[in-house]
Amino acid sequence: MTTNTNNQSAGASVVAEVTRDCLLTRTRRISRVITSLYDAAIRPLGINSTQVSLLVTIAKLGGASRAEIGRANYQERSTLTRNLALLLKDGWIEELAAEGRSRPIILSEAGRKLLVTAAPAWRAAQEEAHKLLGDQGVAALIGVADNLPIHELAD
């Protein structure tokens, strides 16, 4: 019985530590709350925040390989492949003929129009998120995100 009591005590200690200090838990909570704000705003357009983010990344890169898009968007390969397949199916992006070993992906005309159409809803969500986080929270998030290193993610 003593071993079970020790395990329970150690388990409670870990739970207390994670509850008190875990950056992952807190960033995921923030992500879920903010994502839900943007998703609710743009849902009527038939797109979600993950897709908008990916479309913006592709537009910013102006024609990039899957690997380049994945690095820029901090996405691992299988998740990126799944998300790109949906954007291709909906006609919001196009995959060009191969240039060497890669096939550049670009925003389609429909994708550009969708981003313009989504802009007012995105701005409304942006304003709501800003109110929720406050000026200091927004500045902190932007500062941290802008200083993350771009690297290959493990699959």
Tab-separated table of C-alpha atoms in Angstrom:
chain	number	residue	atom	x	y	z
A	1	MET	CA	0.000	0.000	0.000
A	2	THR	CA	2.925	2.337	0.678
A	3	THR	CA	4.056	2.160	-2.973
A	4	ASN	CA	0.557	3.122	-4.143
A	5	THR	CA	0.489	6.045	-1.686
A	6	ASN	CA	3.936	7.174	-2.878
A	7	ASN	CA	2.797	6.956	-6.514
A	8	GLN	CA	-0.327	8.962	-5.737
A	9	SER	CA	1.738	11.573	-3.909
A	10	ALA	CA	4.235	11.785	-6.772
A	11	GLY	CA	1.367	11.969	-9.267
A	12	ALA	CA	-0.270	14.785	-7.321
A	13	SER	CA	3.064	16.597	-7.271
A	14	VAL	CA	3.391	16.330	-11.057
A	15	VAL	CA	-0.188	17.514	-11.553
A	16	ALA	CA	0.435	20.499	-9.285
A	17	GLU	CA	3.674	21.357	-11.114
A	18	VAL	CA	2.099	21.115	-14.571
A	19	THR	CA	-0.978	23.047	-13.452
A	20	ARG	CA	1.222	25.795	-12.040
A	21	ASP	CA	4.058	26.012	-14.609
A	22	CYS	CA	3.230	24.347	-17.932
A	23	LEU	CA	3.777	26.656	-20.888
A	24	LEU	CA	2.345	24.087	-23.304
A	25	THR	CA	-0.969	23.906	-21.459
A	26	ARG	CA	-1.289	27.673	-21.383
A	27	THR	CA	-0.296	28.281	-25.004
A	28	ARG	CA	-2.698	25.577	-26.183
A	29	ARG	CA	-5.501	27.139	-24.135
A	30	ILE	CA	-4.768	30.559	-25.635
A	31	SER	CA	-4.615	29.005	-29.095
A	32	ARG	CA	-7.984	27.276	-28.707
A	33	VAL	CA	-9.710	30.438	-27.464
A	34	ILE	CA	-8.248	32.688	-30.162
A	35	THR	CA	-8.811	30.088	-32.893
A	36	SER	CA	-12.481	29.811	-31.898
A	37	LEU	CA	-12.889	33.603	-32.257
A	38	TYR	CA	-11.498	33.608	-35.787
A	39	ASP	CA	-13.297	30.402	-36.795
A	40	ALA	CA	-16.647	31.816	-35.658
A	41	ALA	CA	-16.050	35.012	-37.622
A	42	ILE	CA	-15.086	33.352	-40.911
A	43	ARG	CA	-17.192	30.171	-40.713
A	44	PRO	CA	-19.968	31.701	-42.887
A	45	LEU	CA	-17.435	31.905	-45.738
A	46	GLY	CA	-16.868	28.141	-45.702
A	47	ILE	CA	-13.295	28.379	-44.456
A	48	ASN	CA	-11.539	28.068	-41.108
A	49	SER	CA	-8.694	29.950	-39.471
A	50	THR	CA	-6.119	27.270	-40.262
A	51	GLN	CA	-6.975	27.530	-43.956
A	52	VAL	CA	-6.847	31.342	-43.943
A	53	SER	CA	-3.468	31.254	-42.226
A	54	LEU	CA	-2.159	28.820	-44.828
A	55	LEU	CA	-3.561	30.875	-47.721
A	56	VAL	CA	-1.871	33.993	-46.349
A	57	THR	CA	1.428	32.127	-45.968
A	58	ILE	CA	1.221	30.890	-49.565
A	59	ALA	CA	0.336	34.382	-50.825
A	60	LYS	CA	3.226	35.903	-48.893
A	61	LEU	CA	5.705	33.358	-50.260
A	62	GLY	CA	4.452	33.963	-53.807
A	63	GLY	CA	4.945	30.436	-55.087
A	64	ALA	CA	6.717	27.983	-52.840
A	65	SER	CA	7.380	24.293	-52.432
A	66	ARG	CA	5.563	22.226	-49.834
A	67	ALA	CA	8.710	22.156	-47.706
A	68	GLU	CA	9.035	25.955	-47.800
A	69	ILE	CA	5.373	26.396	-46.891
A	70	GLY	CA	5.709	23.903	-44.043
A	71	ARG	CA	8.746	25.680	-42.602
A	72	ALA	CA	7.139	29.121	-42.898
A	73	ASN	CA	3.897	27.908	-41.288
A	74	TYR	CA	5.558	25.698	-38.629
A	75	GLN	CA	3.644	22.638	-39.797
A	76	GLU	CA	4.820	19.077	-39.995
A	77	ARG	CA	4.539	17.325	-43.336
A	78	SER	CA	1.459	15.134	-42.820
A	79	THR	CA	-0.626	17.992	-41.390
A	80	LEU	CA	0.494	20.308	-44.185
A	81	THR	CA	-0.309	17.709	-46.857
A	82	ARG	CA	-3.823	17.249	-45.451
A	83	ASN	CA	-4.443	21.009	-45.283
A	84	LEU	CA	-3.059	21.654	-48.774
A	85	ALA	CA	-5.252	18.890	-50.210
A	86	LEU	CA	-8.366	20.688	-48.922
A	87	LEU	CA	-7.237	24.017	-50.383
A	88	LEU	CA	-6.467	22.375	-53.722
A	89	LYS	CA	-9.852	20.606	-53.752
A	90	ASP	CA	-11.660	23.887	-53.101
A	91	GLY	CA	-9.655	25.619	-55.834
A	92	TRP	CA	-8.104	28.217	-53.506
A	93	ILE	CA	-4.530	27.226	-54.431
A	94	GLU	CA	-2.861	25.752	-57.511
A	95	GLU	CA	0.119	23.469	-57.862
A	96	LEU	CA	2.201	24.463	-60.865
A	97	ALA	CA	4.159	22.173	-63.173
A	98	ALA	CA	7.377	20.850	-61.674
A	99	GLU	CA	10.406	23.115	-61.548
A	100	GLY	CA	13.226	20.681	-60.985
A	101	ARG	CA	12.160	18.471	-58.098
A	102	SER	CA	9.495	20.758	-56.629
A	103	ARG	CA	6.045	21.824	-57.745
A	104	PRO	CA	5.439	25.402	-56.611
A	105	ILE	CA	2.131	26.137	-54.958
A	106	ILE	CA	0.470	29.506	-55.551
A	107	LEU	CA	-2.722	31.215	-54.541
A	108	SER	CA	-5.410	30.895	-57.210
A	109	GLU	CA	-7.653	33.739	-58.313
A	110	ALA	CA	-10.429	32.181	-56.191
A	111	GLY	CA	-8.051	32.125	-53.216
A	112	ARG	CA	-7.182	35.800	-53.660
A	113	LYS	CA	-10.879	36.700	-53.871
A	114	LEU	CA	-11.614	34.632	-50.765
A	115	LEU	CA	-8.957	36.474	-48.751
A	116	VAL	CA	-10.399	39.833	-49.809
A	117	THR	CA	-13.920	38.651	-48.940
A	118	ALA	CA	-12.734	37.270	-45.578
A	119	ALA	CA	-10.861	40.443	-44.591
A	120	PRO	CA	-13.762	42.215	-42.798
A	121	ALA	CA	-14.588	39.100	-40.737
A	122	TRP	CA	-10.889	38.586	-39.987
A	123	ARG	CA	-10.594	42.227	-38.856
A	124	ALA	CA	-13.594	41.816	-36.543
A	125	ALA	CA	-12.029	38.693	-35.005
A	126	GLN	CA	-8.704	40.517	-34.725
A	127	GLU	CA	-10.396	43.333	-32.786
A	128	GLU	CA	-12.159	40.878	-30.474
A	129	ALA	CA	-8.905	38.968	-29.832
A	130	HIS	CA	-7.111	42.244	-29.116
A	131	LYS	CA	-9.769	43.192	-26.547
A	132	LEU	CA	-9.487	39.781	-24.925
A	133	LEU	CA	-5.678	39.798	-24.709
A	134	GLY	CA	-5.123	43.508	-24.083
A	135	ASP	CA	-2.298	45.603	-25.494
A	136	GLN	CA	0.380	43.896	-23.391
A	137	GLY	CA	-0.824	40.401	-24.282
A	138	VAL	CA	-0.916	41.227	-27.988
A	139	ALA	CA	2.570	42.751	-27.867
A	140	ALA	CA	3.909	39.738	-25.964
A	141	LEU	CA	2.421	37.225	-28.414
A	142	ILE	CA	3.696	39.116	-31.452
A	143	GLY	CA	7.143	39.455	-29.881
A	144	VAL	CA	7.418	35.756	-29.095
A	145	ALA	CA	6.052	34.646	-32.481
A	146	ASP	CA	8.318	37.000	-34.425
A	147	ASN	CA	11.385	35.627	-32.664
A	148	LEU	CA	10.730	31.918	-33.172
A	149	PRO	CA	13.394	30.278	-35.336
A	150	ILE	CA	12.265	28.738	-38.617
A	151	HIS	CA	13.309	25.104	-38.694
A	152	GLU	CA	12.301	21.709	-39.919
A	153	LEU	CA	9.677	20.094	-37.727
A	154	ALA	CA	9.984	16.435	-36.908
A	155	ASP	CA	7.311	14.221	-38.438
